[in-house]
Short mmCIF file of C-alpha atoms and ligand atoms in Angstrom, two decimals:
data_model
loop_
_atom_site.label_atom_id
_atom_site.label_comp_id
_atom_site.label_asym_id
_atom_site.label_seq_id
_atom_site.Cartn_x
_atom_site.Cartn_y
_atom_site.Cartn_z
CA MET A 1 -10.87 -33.31 -29.47
CA PRO A 2 -11.83 -30.58 -26.97
CA ARG A 3 -12.02 -31.79 -23.36
CA ARG A 4 -15.52 -31.92 -21.92
CA PRO A 5 -15.95 -29.76 -18.83
CA GLY A 6 -15.88 -31.73 -15.56
CA LYS A 7 -18.78 -31.96 -13.11
CA LEU A 8 -17.27 -29.31 -10.82
CA SER A 9 -16.81 -26.74 -13.57
CA THR A 10 -20.32 -27.42 -14.90
CA GLU A 11 -21.72 -26.83 -11.42
CA ARG A 12 -19.72 -23.65 -11.08
CA SER A 13 -20.86 -22.37 -14.51
CA ASN A 14 -24.47 -23.09 -13.66
CA ARG A 15 -24.06 -21.25 -10.38
CA VAL A 16 -22.63 -18.18 -12.10
CA ARG A 17 -25.44 -18.31 -14.67
CA ALA A 18 -28.01 -18.36 -11.85
CA ILE A 19 -26.36 -15.66 -9.75
CA LEU A 20 -25.49 -13.13 -12.44
CA PRO A 21 -29.02 -11.94 -13.37
CA ILE A 22 -30.00 -11.71 -9.70
CA LEU A 23 -27.00 -9.55 -8.87
CA LYS A 24 -27.52 -7.38 -11.96
CA LYS A 25 -31.09 -6.75 -10.82
CA THR A 26 -30.08 -6.17 -7.20
CA TYR A 27 -27.26 -3.74 -8.02
CA PRO A 28 -28.31 -2.03 -11.27
CA ASP A 29 -25.95 0.92 -10.72
CA SER A 30 -22.91 -1.16 -9.86
CA LYS A 31 -19.84 0.48 -11.37
CA CYS A 32 -16.31 1.58 -10.67
CA SER A 33 -16.42 3.62 -7.47
CA LEU A 34 -13.31 5.66 -8.31
CA ASN A 35 -14.12 9.03 -9.88
CA PHE A 36 -12.38 9.72 -13.19
CA ARG A 37 -12.95 11.45 -16.52
CA THR A 38 -9.95 10.20 -18.52
CA PRO A 39 -7.92 6.95 -18.70
CA LEU A 40 -4.96 8.78 -17.12
CA GLN A 41 -7.12 9.86 -14.18
CA LEU A 42 -8.32 6.28 -13.65
CA LEU A 43 -4.76 4.99 -13.84
CA VAL A 44 -3.68 7.51 -11.20
CA ALA A 45 -6.71 6.85 -8.98
CA THR A 46 -6.16 3.09 -9.15
CA ILE A 47 -2.52 3.43 -8.13
CA LEU A 48 -3.61 5.64 -5.21
CA SER A 49 -6.29 3.14 -4.16
CA ALA A 50 -3.77 0.53 -2.97
CA GLN A 51 -4.34 0.06 0.78
CA CYS A 52 -6.82 2.97 0.75
CA THR A 53 -10.59 3.33 0.47
CA ASP A 54 -12.08 4.53 -2.81
CA ASP A 55 -13.88 7.31 -0.89
CA ARG A 56 -10.60 8.67 0.40
CA VAL A 57 -9.03 8.47 -3.08
CA ASN A 58 -11.99 10.40 -4.52
CA ILE A 59 -11.50 13.16 -1.95
CA VAL A 60 -7.81 13.45 -2.83
CA THR A 61 -8.23 13.26 -6.63
CA LYS A 62 -10.86 16.03 -6.62
CA ASP A 63 -8.08 18.60 -6.15
CA LEU A 64 -5.27 16.50 -7.61
CA PHE A 65 -6.85 16.30 -11.05
CA LYS A 66 -7.32 20.08 -11.14
CA LYS A 67 -3.62 20.56 -10.54
CA TYR A 68 -2.14 17.67 -12.58
CA LYS A 69 -3.79 17.33 -15.97
CA SER A 70 -1.28 15.38 -18.08
CA ALA A 71 1.35 12.66 -17.82
CA GLY A 72 3.93 15.44 -18.05
CA ASP A 73 2.45 17.19 -15.01
CA PHE A 74 2.91 14.02 -12.91
CA ALA A 75 6.32 13.13 -14.36
CA ASN A 76 7.73 16.59 -13.74
CA ALA A 77 6.10 17.24 -10.37
CA PRO A 78 8.54 18.01 -7.57
CA THR A 79 8.61 14.84 -5.47
CA GLU A 80 7.86 16.47 -2.11
CA GLU A 81 4.98 18.47 -3.53
CA LEU A 82 3.38 15.40 -5.12
CA GLU A 83 3.88 13.46 -1.88
CA ARG A 84 2.08 16.23 0.03
CA ASP A 85 -0.77 16.24 -2.48
CA ILE A 86 -1.46 12.50 -2.07
CA GLN A 87 -0.34 12.10 1.56
CA SER A 88 -3.71 11.13 3.03
CA THR A 89 -4.01 8.06 0.79
CA GLY A 90 -1.18 6.41 2.76
CA PHE A 91 2.13 4.96 1.54
CA TYR A 92 2.49 8.32 -0.18
CA ARG A 93 6.24 8.11 -0.80
CA ASN A 94 5.92 4.83 -2.73
CA LYS A 95 2.80 6.05 -4.50
CA ALA A 96 4.42 9.34 -5.55
CA ARG A 97 7.39 7.36 -6.88
CA SER A 98 5.04 5.03 -8.79
CA LEU A 99 3.03 7.92 -10.24
CA ARG A 100 6.11 9.77 -11.45
CA ALA A 101 7.66 6.61 -12.93
CA MET A 102 4.40 5.54 -14.58
CA ALA A 103 3.91 9.02 -16.06
CA GLN A 104 7.50 9.12 -17.31
CA SER A 105 7.06 5.76 -19.06
CA LEU A 106 3.84 7.07 -20.65
CA LEU A 107 5.85 10.00 -22.01
CA ASP A 108 8.76 7.82 -23.14
CA GLN A 109 6.75 5.01 -24.73
CA HIS A 110 3.33 6.42 -25.67
CA ALA A 111 3.71 10.18 -26.15
CA GLY A 112 1.87 10.70 -22.85
CA ALA A 113 -1.24 8.66 -23.78
CA VAL A 114 -2.51 5.63 -21.85
CA PRO A 115 -2.16 2.47 -23.99
CA LYS A 116 -5.05 0.08 -24.54
CA THR A 117 -3.47 -3.35 -24.19
CA MET A 118 -2.61 -5.49 -21.18
CA GLU A 119 0.98 -5.97 -22.42
CA GLU A 120 1.63 -2.25 -22.85
CA LEU A 121 -0.07 -1.28 -19.60
CA THR A 122 1.75 -3.85 -17.47
CA ALA A 123 5.03 -2.74 -19.07
CA LEU A 124 4.54 0.69 -17.46
CA ALA A 125 6.41 1.31 -14.23
CA GLY A 126 4.24 0.61 -11.19
CA VAL A 127 1.34 -0.95 -13.13
CA GLY A 128 0.36 -4.56 -12.40
CA ARG A 129 -2.27 -6.80 -13.91
CA LYS A 130 -5.01 -5.68 -11.48
CA THR A 131 -4.51 -1.98 -12.26
CA ALA A 132 -4.35 -2.73 -15.99
CA ASN A 133 -7.62 -4.71 -15.78
CA VAL A 134 -9.33 -1.81 -13.99
CA VAL A 135 -8.20 0.70 -16.62
CA LEU A 136 -8.97 -1.48 -19.65
CA GLY A 137 -12.40 -2.50 -18.37
CA ASN A 138 -13.58 0.84 -17.02
CA ALA A 139 -11.84 3.52 -19.09
CA PHE A 140 -11.83 1.69 -22.43
CA GLY A 141 -14.64 -0.87 -22.08
CA ILE A 142 -12.22 -3.68 -22.97
CA ASP A 143 -12.79 -6.91 -21.03
CA VAL A 144 -9.49 -8.75 -20.96
CA GLY A 145 -9.60 -10.08 -17.42
CA ILE A 146 -11.34 -9.98 -14.06
CA VAL A 147 -10.18 -7.67 -11.30
CA VAL A 148 -9.64 -9.70 -8.12
CA ASP A 149 -9.64 -7.64 -4.94
CA THR A 150 -10.44 -8.60 -1.37
CA HIS A 151 -14.24 -8.72 -2.00
CA VAL A 152 -13.91 -10.76 -5.20
CA THR A 153 -11.56 -13.15 -3.40
CA ARG A 154 -13.88 -13.67 -0.43
CA LEU A 155 -17.05 -14.04 -2.47
CA SER A 156 -15.46 -16.32 -5.07
CA GLN A 157 -14.46 -18.64 -2.24
CA ARG A 158 -17.82 -18.51 -0.46
CA LEU A 159 -19.67 -19.07 -3.71
CA GLY A 160 -17.51 -22.13 -4.33
CA LEU A 161 -16.05 -20.74 -7.57
CA THR A 162 -12.45 -21.18 -6.49
CA ARG A 163 -10.39 -22.84 -3.80
CA HIS A 164 -7.45 -20.53 -4.37
CA THR A 165 -6.29 -17.55 -2.35
CA ASP A 166 -3.88 -16.14 -4.94
CA ALA A 167 -5.43 -13.40 -7.12
CA VAL A 168 -3.96 -14.66 -10.39
CA LYS A 169 -5.23 -18.21 -9.80
CA ILE A 170 -8.66 -16.93 -8.74
CA GLU A 171 -8.87 -14.91 -11.95
CA GLN A 172 -7.93 -18.02 -13.93
CA ASP A 173 -10.78 -19.92 -12.23
CA LEU A 174 -13.32 -17.14 -12.88
CA VAL A 175 -12.50 -16.37 -16.51
CA PRO A 176 -14.02 -19.58 -17.98
CA LEU A 177 -17.10 -19.26 -15.75
CA VAL A 178 -18.17 -15.66 -16.37
CA PRO A 179 -19.24 -14.47 -19.85
CA GLN A 180 -16.49 -12.21 -21.21
CA ALA A 181 -18.85 -9.28 -21.74
CA ASP A 182 -19.50 -9.32 -17.99
CA TRP A 183 -15.91 -9.61 -16.74
CA THR A 184 -15.63 -5.98 -15.65
CA LEU A 185 -19.17 -5.89 -14.28
CA TRP A 186 -18.62 -9.12 -12.36
CA SER A 187 -16.02 -7.45 -10.14
CA HIS A 188 -18.30 -4.47 -9.52
CA LEU A 189 -21.19 -6.78 -8.61
CA MET A 190 -19.00 -8.79 -6.23
CA ILE A 191 -17.80 -5.57 -4.58
CA SER A 192 -21.36 -4.22 -4.28
CA HIS A 193 -22.60 -7.50 -2.80
CA GLY A 194 -19.55 -7.82 -0.55
CA ARG A 195 -20.16 -4.35 0.88
CA ALA A 196 -23.94 -4.58 1.20
CA VAL A 197 -24.60 -8.20 2.24
CA CYS A 198 -21.70 -10.63 2.15
CA GLN A 199 -19.31 -8.77 4.44
CA ALA A 200 -16.20 -10.50 5.73
CA ARG A 201 -17.60 -10.61 9.27
CA LYS A 202 -21.24 -11.52 9.86
CA PRO A 203 -22.51 -11.89 6.29
CA ASN A 204 -26.25 -11.45 6.06
CA CYS A 205 -26.97 -14.90 4.62
CA PRO A 206 -30.57 -15.08 5.81
CA GLN A 207 -31.46 -12.07 3.65
CA CYS A 208 -29.08 -12.72 0.79
CA PRO A 209 -30.75 -12.71 -2.65
CA ILE A 210 -28.44 -15.49 -3.88
CA PHE A 211 -28.69 -17.66 -0.77
CA LYS A 212 -30.27 -20.55 -2.63
CA ASP A 213 -27.37 -20.70 -5.10
CA CYS A 214 -24.62 -20.22 -2.52
CA PRO A 215 -23.00 -23.36 -1.09
CA SER A 216 -21.79 -21.48 2.01
CA GLY A 217 -24.93 -19.71 3.24
CA ALA A 218 -26.46 -22.58 5.23
CA VAL A 219 -23.05 -23.58 6.62
CA LEU A 220 -22.28 -20.04 7.81
CA ILE A 221 -25.68 -19.73 9.48
CA GLU A 222 -25.26 -23.14 11.09
CA ASN A 223 -21.81 -22.41 12.52
CA GLY A 224 -22.78 -18.94 13.76
CA THR A 225 -20.55 -16.95 11.38
CA ALA A 226 -23.48 -15.39 9.54
CA ARG A 227 -25.97 -13.02 11.06
CA PRO A 228 -28.87 -14.92 12.59
CA ALA A 229 -32.19 -14.84 10.75
CA VAL A 230 -33.65 -12.54 13.43
CA GLU A 231 -31.30 -10.23 15.32
S1 SF4 B 1 -25.49 -16.70 1.22
FE1 SF4 B 1 -24.08 -15.75 2.67
S2 SF4 B 1 -22.05 -16.43 2.05
FE2 SF4 B 1 -23.42 -16.82 0.32
S3 SF4 B 1 -23.24 -14.97 -0.95
FE3 SF4 B 1 -24.98 -14.67 0.40
S4 SF4 B 1 -24.18 -13.58 2.17
FE4 SF4 B 1 -22.43 -14.45 1.05
#
């Protein structure tokens, strides 16, 4: 017999159900903020986005994607030249190594094409579950998981949807709560809300559109962490 959901998970589901339409209405254009036209470009941009802002990655990829158009171009790029081309995204030596290795495994295993499954993507050199989720959700429209970044982590905790700090465990908590068709969008909405209102320091709880459904808002105002109602 299937187990009935506990009180906590029912509360969490109800909270997600209340929050989701409000956030969709508040951020109707919420989408992946990395610029890309092909799955390969998104894979490259996502690898470059580690420890770097999406804005900076978009500046770098504007020229990068004109120069490197295929997996072969990345795999065969002279290391120092590729490092120079991505230098301003930081950690460029590691990233250049990851890009070349990832591109080589695309050539070796998939004739240069980006595969469409979590198993195949995470088997590529330098590609973890988060990167695979980004590519599957945004380049292929396949919702197989929820991307957990710093915004999703912080908001999931403040919204009382998880007690975990580890990305894999947070994703496991979110997956049963969020409708599968909204898994990719959920991350974008959390990122939009995290940037606009629920920042790490001084969240704007008094003007937050989901204040009434958030278990942390009143507490953060009370203890002085949130912005005061009138500044
Ligand atoms: S009420 Fe405050 S803590 Fe809760 S989601 Fe809004 S800004 Fe974030």
